[in-house]
mmCIF file with all atom_site columns, C-alpha atoms in Angstrom:
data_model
loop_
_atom_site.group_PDB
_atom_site.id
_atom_site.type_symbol
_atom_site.label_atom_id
_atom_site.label_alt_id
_atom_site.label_comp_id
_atom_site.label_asym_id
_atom_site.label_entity_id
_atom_site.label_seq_id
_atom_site.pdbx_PDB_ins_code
_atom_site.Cartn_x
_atom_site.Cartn_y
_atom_site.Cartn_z
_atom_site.occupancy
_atom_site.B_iso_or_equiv
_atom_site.pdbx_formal_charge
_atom_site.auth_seq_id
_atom_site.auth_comp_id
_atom_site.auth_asym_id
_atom_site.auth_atom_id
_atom_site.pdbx_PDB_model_num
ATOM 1   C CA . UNK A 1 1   ? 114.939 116.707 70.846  1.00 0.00 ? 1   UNK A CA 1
ATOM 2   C CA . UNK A 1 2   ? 112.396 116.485 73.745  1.00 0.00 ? 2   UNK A CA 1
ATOM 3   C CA . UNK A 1 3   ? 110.794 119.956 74.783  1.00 0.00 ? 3   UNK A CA 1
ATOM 4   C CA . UNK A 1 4   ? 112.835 121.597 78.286  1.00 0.00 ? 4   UNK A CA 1
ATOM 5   C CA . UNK A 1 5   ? 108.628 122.287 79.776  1.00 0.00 ? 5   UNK A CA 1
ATOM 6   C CA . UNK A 1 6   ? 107.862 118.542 78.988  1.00 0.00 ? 6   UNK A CA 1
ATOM 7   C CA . UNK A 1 7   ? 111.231 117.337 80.029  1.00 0.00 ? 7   UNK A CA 1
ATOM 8   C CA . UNK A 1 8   ? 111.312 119.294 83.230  1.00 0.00 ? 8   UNK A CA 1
ATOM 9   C CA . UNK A 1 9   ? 107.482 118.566 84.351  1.00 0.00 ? 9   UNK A CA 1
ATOM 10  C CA . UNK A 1 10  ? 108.202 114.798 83.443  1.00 0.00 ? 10  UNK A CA 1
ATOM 11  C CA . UNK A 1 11  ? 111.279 114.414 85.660  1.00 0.00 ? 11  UNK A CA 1
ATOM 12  C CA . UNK A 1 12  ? 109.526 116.573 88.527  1.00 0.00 ? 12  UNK A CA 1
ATOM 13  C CA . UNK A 1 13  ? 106.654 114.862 88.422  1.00 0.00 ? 13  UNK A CA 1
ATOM 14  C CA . UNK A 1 14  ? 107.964 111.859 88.131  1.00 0.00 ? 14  UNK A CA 1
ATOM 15  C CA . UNK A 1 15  ? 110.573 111.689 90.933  1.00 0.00 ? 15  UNK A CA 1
ATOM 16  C CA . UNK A 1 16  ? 107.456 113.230 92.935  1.00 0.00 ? 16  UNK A CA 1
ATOM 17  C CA . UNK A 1 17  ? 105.248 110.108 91.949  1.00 0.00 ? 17  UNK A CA 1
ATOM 18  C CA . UNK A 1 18  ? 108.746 107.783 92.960  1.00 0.00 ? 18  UNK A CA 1
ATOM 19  C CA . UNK A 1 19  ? 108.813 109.274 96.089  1.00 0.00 ? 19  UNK A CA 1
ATOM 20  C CA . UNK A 1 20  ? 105.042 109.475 96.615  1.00 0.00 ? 20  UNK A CA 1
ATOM 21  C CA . UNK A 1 21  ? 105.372 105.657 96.042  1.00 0.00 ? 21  UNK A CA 1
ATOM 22  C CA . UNK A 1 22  ? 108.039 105.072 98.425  1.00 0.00 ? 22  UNK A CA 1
ATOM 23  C CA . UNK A 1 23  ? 106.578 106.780 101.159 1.00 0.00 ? 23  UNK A CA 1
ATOM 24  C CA . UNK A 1 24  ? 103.238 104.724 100.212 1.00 0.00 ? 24  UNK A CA 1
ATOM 25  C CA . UNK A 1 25  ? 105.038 101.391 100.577 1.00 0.00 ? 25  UNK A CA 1
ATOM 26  C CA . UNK A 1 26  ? 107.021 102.583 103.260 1.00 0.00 ? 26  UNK A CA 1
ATOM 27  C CA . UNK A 1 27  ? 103.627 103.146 105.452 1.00 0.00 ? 27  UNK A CA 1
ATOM 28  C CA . UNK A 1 28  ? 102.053 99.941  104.593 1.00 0.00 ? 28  UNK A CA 1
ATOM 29  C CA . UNK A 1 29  ? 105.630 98.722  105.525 1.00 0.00 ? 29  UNK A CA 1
ATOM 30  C CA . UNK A 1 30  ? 105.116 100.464 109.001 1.00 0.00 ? 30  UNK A CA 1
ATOM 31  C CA . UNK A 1 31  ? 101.708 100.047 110.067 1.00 0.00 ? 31  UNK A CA 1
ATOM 32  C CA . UNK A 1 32  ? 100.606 96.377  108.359 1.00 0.00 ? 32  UNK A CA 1
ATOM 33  C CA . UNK A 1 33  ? 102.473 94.066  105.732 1.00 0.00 ? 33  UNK A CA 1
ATOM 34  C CA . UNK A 1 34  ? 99.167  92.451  105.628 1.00 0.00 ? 34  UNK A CA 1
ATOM 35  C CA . UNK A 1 35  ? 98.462  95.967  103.968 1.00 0.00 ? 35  UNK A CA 1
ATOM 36  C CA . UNK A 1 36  ? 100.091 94.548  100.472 1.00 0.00 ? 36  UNK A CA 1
ATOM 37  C CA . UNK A 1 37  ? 97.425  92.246  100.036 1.00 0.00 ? 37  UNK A CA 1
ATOM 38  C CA . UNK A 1 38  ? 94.465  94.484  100.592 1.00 0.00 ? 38  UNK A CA 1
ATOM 39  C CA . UNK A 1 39  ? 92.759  95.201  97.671  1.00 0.00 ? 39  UNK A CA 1
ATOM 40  C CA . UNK A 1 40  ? 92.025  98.825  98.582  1.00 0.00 ? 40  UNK A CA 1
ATOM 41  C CA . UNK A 1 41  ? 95.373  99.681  98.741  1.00 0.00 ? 41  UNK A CA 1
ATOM 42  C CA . UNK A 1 42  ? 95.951  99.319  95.170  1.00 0.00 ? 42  UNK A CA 1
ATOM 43  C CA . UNK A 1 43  ? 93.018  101.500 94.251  1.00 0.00 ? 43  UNK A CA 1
ATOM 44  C CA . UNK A 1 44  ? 94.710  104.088 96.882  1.00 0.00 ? 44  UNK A CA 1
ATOM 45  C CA . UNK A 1 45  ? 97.894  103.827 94.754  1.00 0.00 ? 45  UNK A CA 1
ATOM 46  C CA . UNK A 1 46  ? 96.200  103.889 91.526  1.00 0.00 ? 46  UNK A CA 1
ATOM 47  C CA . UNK A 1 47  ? 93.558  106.562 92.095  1.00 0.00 ? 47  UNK A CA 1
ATOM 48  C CA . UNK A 1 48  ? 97.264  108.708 93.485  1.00 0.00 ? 48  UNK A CA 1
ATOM 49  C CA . UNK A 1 49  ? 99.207  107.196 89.723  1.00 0.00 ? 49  UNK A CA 1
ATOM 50  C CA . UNK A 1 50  ? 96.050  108.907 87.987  1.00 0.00 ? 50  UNK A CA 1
ATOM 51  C CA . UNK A 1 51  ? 95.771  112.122 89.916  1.00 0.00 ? 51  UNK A CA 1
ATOM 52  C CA . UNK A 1 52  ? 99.504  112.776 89.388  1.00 0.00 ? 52  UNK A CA 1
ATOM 53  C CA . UNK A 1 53  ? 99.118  111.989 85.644  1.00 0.00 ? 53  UNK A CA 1
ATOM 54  C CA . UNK A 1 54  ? 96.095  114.527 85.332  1.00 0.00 ? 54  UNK A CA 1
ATOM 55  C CA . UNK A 1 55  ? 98.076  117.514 86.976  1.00 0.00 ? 55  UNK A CA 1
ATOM 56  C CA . UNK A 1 56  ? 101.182 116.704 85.290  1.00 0.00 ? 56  UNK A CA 1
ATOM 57  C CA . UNK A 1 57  ? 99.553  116.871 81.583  1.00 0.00 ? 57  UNK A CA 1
ATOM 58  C CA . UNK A 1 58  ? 97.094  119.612 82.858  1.00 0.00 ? 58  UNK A CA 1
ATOM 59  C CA . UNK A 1 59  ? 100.146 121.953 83.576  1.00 0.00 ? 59  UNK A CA 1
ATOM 60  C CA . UNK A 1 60  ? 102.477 120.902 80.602  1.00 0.00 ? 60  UNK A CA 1
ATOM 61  C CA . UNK A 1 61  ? 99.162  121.030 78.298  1.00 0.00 ? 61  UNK A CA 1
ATOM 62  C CA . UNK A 1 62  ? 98.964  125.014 80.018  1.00 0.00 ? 62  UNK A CA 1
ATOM 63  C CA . UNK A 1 63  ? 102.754 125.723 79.840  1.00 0.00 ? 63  UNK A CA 1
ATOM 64  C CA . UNK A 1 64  ? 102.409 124.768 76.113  1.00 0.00 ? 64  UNK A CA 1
ATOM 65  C CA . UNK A 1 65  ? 99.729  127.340 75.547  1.00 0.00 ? 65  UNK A CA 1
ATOM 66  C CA . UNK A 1 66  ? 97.370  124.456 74.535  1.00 0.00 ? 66  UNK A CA 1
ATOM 67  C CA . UNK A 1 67  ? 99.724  122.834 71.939  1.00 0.00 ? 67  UNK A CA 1
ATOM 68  C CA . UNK A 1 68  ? 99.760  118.971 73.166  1.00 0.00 ? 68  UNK A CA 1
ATOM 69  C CA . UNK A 1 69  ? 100.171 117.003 70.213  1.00 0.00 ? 69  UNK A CA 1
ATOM 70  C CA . UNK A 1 70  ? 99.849  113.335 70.955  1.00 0.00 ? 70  UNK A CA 1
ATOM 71  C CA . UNK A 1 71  ? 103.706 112.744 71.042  1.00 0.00 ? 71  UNK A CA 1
ATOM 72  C CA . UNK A 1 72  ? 104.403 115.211 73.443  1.00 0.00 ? 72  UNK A CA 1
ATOM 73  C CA . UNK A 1 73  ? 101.148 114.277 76.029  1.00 0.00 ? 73  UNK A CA 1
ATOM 74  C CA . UNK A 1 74  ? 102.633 110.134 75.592  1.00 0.00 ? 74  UNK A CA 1
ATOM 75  C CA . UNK A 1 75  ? 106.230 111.201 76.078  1.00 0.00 ? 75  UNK A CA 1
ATOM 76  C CA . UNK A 1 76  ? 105.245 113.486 79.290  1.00 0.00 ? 76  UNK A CA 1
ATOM 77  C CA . UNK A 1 77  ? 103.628 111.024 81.099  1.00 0.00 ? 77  UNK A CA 1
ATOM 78  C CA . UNK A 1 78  ? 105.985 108.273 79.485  1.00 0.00 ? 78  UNK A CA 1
ATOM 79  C CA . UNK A 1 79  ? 108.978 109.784 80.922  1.00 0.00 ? 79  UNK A CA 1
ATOM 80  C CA . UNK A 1 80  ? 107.228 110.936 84.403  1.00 0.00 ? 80  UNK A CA 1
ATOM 81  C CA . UNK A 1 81  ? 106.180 106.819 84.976  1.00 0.00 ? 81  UNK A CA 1
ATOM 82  C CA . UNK A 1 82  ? 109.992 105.512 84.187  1.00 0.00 ? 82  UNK A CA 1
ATOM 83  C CA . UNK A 1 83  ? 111.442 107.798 86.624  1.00 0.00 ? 83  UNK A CA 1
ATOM 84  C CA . UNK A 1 84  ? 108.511 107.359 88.890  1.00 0.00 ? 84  UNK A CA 1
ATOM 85  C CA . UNK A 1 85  ? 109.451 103.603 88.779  1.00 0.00 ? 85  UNK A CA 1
ATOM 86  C CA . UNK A 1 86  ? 113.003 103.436 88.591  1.00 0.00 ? 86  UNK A CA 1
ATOM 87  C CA . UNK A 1 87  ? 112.942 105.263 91.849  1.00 0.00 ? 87  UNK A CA 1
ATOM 88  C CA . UNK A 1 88  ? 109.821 103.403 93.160  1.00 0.00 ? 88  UNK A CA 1
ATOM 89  C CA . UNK A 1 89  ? 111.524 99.761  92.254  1.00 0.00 ? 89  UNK A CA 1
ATOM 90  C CA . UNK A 1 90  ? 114.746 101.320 94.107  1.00 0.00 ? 90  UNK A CA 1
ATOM 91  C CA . UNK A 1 91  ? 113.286 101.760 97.334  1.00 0.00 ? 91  UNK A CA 1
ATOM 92  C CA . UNK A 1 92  ? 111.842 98.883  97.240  1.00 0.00 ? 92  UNK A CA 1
ATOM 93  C CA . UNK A 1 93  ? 114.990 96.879  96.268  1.00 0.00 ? 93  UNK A CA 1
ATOM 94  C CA . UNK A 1 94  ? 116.543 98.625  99.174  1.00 0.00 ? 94  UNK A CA 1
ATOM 95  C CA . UNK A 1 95  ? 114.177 97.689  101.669 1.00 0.00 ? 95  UNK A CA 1
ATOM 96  C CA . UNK A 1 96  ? 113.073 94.319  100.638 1.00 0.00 ? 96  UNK A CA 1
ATOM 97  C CA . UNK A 1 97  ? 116.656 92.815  99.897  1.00 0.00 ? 97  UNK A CA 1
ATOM 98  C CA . UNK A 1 98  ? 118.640 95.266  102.327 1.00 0.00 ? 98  UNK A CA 1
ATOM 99  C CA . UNK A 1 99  ? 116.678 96.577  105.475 1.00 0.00 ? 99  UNK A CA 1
ATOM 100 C CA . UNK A 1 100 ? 114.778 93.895  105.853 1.00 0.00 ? 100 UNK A CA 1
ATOM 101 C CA . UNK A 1 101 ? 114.662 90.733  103.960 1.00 0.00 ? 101 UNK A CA 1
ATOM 102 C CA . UNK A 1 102 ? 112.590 88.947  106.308 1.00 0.00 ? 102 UNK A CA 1
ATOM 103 C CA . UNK A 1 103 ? 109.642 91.253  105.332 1.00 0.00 ? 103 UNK A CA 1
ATOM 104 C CA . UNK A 1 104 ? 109.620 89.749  101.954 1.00 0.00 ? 104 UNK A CA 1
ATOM 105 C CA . UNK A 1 105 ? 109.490 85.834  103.200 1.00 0.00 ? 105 UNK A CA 1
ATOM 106 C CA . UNK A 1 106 ? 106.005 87.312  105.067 1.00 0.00 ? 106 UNK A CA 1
ATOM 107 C CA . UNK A 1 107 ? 104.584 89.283  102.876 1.00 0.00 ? 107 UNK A CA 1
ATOM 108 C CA . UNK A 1 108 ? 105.204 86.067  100.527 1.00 0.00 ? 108 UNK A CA 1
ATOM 109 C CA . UNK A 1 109 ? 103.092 84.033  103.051 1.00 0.00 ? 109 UNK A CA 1
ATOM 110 C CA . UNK A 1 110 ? 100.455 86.386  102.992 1.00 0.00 ? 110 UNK A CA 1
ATOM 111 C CA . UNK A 1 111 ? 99.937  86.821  99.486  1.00 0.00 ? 111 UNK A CA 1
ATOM 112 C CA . UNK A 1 112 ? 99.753  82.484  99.367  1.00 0.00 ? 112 UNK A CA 1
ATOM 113 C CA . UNK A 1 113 ? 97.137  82.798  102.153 1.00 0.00 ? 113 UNK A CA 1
ATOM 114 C CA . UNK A 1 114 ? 94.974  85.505  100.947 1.00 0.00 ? 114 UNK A CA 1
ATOM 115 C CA . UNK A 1 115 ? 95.702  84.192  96.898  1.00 0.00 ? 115 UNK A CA 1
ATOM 116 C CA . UNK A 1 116 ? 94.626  80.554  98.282  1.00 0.00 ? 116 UNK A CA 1
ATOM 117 C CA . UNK A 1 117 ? 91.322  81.964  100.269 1.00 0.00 ? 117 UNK A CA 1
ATOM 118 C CA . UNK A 1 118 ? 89.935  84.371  97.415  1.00 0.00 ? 118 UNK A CA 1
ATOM 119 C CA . UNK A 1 119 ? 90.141  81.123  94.939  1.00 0.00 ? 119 UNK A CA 1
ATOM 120 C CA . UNK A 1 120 ? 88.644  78.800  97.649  1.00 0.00 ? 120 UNK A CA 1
ATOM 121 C CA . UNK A 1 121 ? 85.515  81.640  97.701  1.00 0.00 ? 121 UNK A CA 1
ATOM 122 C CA . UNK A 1 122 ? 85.362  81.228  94.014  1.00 0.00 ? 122 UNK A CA 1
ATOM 123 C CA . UNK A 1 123 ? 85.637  77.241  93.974  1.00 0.00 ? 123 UNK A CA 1
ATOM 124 C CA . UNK A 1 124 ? 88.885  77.255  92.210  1.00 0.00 ? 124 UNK A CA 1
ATOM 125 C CA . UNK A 1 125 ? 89.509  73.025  91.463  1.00 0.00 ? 125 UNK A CA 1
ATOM 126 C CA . UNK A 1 126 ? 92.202  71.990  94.114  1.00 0.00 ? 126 UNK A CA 1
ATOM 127 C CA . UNK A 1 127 ? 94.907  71.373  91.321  1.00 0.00 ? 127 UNK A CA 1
ATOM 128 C CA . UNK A 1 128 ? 94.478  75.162  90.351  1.00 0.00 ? 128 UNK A CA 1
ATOM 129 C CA . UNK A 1 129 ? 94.710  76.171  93.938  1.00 0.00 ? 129 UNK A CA 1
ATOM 130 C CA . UNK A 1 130 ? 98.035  73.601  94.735  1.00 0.00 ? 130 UNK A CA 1
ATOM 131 C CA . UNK A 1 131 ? 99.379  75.025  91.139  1.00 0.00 ? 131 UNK A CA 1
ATOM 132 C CA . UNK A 1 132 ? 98.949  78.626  91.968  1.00 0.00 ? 132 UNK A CA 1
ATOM 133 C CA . UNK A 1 133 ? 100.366 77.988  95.253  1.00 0.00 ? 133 UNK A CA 1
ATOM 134 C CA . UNK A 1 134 ? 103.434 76.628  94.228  1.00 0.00 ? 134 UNK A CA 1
ATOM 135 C CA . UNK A 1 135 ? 104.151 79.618  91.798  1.00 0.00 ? 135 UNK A CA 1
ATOM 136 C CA . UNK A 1 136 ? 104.341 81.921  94.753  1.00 0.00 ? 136 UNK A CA 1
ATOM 137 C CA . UNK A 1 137 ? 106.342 79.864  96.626  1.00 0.00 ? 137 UNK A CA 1
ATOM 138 C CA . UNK A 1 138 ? 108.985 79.081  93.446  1.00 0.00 ? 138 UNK A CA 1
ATOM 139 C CA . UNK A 1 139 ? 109.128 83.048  92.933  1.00 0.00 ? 139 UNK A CA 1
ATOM 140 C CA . UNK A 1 140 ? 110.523 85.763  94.806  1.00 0.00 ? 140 UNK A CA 1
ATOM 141 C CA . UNK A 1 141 ? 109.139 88.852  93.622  1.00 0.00 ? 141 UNK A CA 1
ATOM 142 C CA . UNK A 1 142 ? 110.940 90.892  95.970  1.00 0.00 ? 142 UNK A CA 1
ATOM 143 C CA . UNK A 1 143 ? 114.068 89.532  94.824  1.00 0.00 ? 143 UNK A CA 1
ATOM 144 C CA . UNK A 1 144 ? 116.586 92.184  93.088  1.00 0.00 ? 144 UNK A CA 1
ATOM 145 C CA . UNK A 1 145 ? 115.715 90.105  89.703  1.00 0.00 ? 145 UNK A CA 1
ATOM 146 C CA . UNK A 1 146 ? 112.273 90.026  90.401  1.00 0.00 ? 146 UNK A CA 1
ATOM 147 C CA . UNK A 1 147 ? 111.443 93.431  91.050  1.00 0.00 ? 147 UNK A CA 1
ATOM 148 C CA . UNK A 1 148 ? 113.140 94.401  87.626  1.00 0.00 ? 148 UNK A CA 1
ATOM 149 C CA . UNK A 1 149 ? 111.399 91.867  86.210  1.00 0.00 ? 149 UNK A CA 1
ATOM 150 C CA . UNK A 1 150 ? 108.145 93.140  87.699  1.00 0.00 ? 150 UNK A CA 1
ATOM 151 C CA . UNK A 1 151 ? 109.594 96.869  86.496  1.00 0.00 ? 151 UNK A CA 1
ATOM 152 C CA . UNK A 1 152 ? 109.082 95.611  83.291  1.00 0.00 ? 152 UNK A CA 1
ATOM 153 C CA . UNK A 1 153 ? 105.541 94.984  83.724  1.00 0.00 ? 153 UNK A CA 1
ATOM 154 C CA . UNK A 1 154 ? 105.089 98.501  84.725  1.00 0.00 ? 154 UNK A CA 1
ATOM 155 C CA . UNK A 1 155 ? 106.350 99.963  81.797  1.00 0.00 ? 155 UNK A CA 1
ATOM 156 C CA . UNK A 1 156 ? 103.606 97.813  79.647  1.00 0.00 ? 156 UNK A CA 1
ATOM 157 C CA . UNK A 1 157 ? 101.464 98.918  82.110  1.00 0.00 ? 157 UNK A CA 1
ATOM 158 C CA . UNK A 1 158 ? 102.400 102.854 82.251  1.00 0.00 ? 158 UNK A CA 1
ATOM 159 C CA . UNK A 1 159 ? 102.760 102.460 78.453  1.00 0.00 ? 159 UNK A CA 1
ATOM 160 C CA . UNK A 1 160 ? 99.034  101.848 77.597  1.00 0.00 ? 160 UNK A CA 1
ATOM 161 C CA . UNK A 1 161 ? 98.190  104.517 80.269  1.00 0.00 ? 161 UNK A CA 1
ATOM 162 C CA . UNK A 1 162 ? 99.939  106.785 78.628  1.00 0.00 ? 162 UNK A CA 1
ATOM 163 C CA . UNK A 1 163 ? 98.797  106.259 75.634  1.00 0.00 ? 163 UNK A CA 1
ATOM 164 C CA . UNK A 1 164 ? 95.491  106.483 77.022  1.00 0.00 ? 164 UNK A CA 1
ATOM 165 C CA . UNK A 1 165 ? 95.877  109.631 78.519  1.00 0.00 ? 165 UNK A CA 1
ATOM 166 C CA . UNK A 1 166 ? 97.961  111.570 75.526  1.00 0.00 ? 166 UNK A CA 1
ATOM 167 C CA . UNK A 1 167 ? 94.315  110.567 73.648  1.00 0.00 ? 167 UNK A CA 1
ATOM 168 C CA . UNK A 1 168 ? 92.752  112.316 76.204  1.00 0.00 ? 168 UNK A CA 1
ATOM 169 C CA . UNK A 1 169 ? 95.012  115.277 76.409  1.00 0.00 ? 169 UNK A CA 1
ATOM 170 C CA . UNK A 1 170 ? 96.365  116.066 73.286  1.00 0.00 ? 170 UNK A CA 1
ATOM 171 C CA . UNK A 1 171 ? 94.772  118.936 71.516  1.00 0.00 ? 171 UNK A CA 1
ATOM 172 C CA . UNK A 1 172 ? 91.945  118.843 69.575  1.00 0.00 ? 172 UNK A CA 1
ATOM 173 C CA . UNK A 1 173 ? 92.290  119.351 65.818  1.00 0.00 ? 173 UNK A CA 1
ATOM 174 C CA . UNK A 1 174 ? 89.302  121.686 64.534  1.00 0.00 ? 174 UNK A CA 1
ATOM 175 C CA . UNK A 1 175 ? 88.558  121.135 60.924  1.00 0.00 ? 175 UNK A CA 1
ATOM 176 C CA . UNK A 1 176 ? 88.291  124.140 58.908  1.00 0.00 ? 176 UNK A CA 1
ATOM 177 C CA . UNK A 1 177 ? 86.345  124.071 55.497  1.00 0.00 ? 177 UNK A CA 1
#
């Protein structure tokens, strides 16, 4: 039986990281799609993922009265980034396959142009290039299939996090002789 502090601050938290995604992916949407291949937008993104992860543990460490055991600081933020992505892949289901489809086909082009100039810069062999290429143009990401498929990536991804974080926020055991 999960803890009602840890279950409530995970759900909160993580419909507000969802949405907080959304509304990130919805302004790159808005102002550039060229936006999805900049590399500083993922460290925006991230360095938001992190920040929410620190105040949600913070508080649920504080509601607990400093009893986090290691279980209970992984299932917080465990729970917080699978409803932070359901609702995150979602959106983006919605708007990629529904609003606009033809967002996806150029967002698609970009990522082959910019994926195709950074391993020209690094003297990538042609047959790398031409193979990497072709990936990109075989797979839709933005598909409905592909952006659960990609969901699943996330949760590796928000998995080791996690983990890394409930070590970092789990309480301290004091040895007493």
């Amino acid at each position: 039986m999960i803890n009602e502090i840890i279950k409530k601050n995970a759900i909160t938290f993580g419909v507000f990281m969802g949405i907080g995604s959304a509304l990130i992916t919805t302004l790159i949407y808005a102002i550039d799609l060229e936006l999805f291949t900049a590399w500083w937008t993922g460290l925006v993104s991230a360095a938001f993922y992190i920040t929410i992860a620190i105040i949600l543990l913070s508080k649920t460490k504080k509601e607990l009265n400093g009893i986090f055991s290691f279980k209970d600081a992984f299932t917080t933020y465990f729970i917080c980034g699978l409803v932070g992505i359901a609702i995150s892949v979602g959106f983006n289901i919605l708007l990629f396959n529904f609003i606009d489809p033809s967002a996806k086909e150029t967002i698609k082009e970009l990522t082959i142009k910019f994926m195709k100039s950074t391993l020209e810069k690094y003297n990538a062999p042609a047959e790398s290039i031409n193979e990497a290429v072709k990936n990109l143009q075989e797979n839709d990401q933005f598909s409905i299939v592909g952006l659960l498929k990609g969901s699943l990536t996330y949760i590796v991804i928000n998995s080791i996090f996690g983990l890394i974080m409930a070590a970092f926020f789990k309480t301290k055991q004091t040895n007493q002789v």
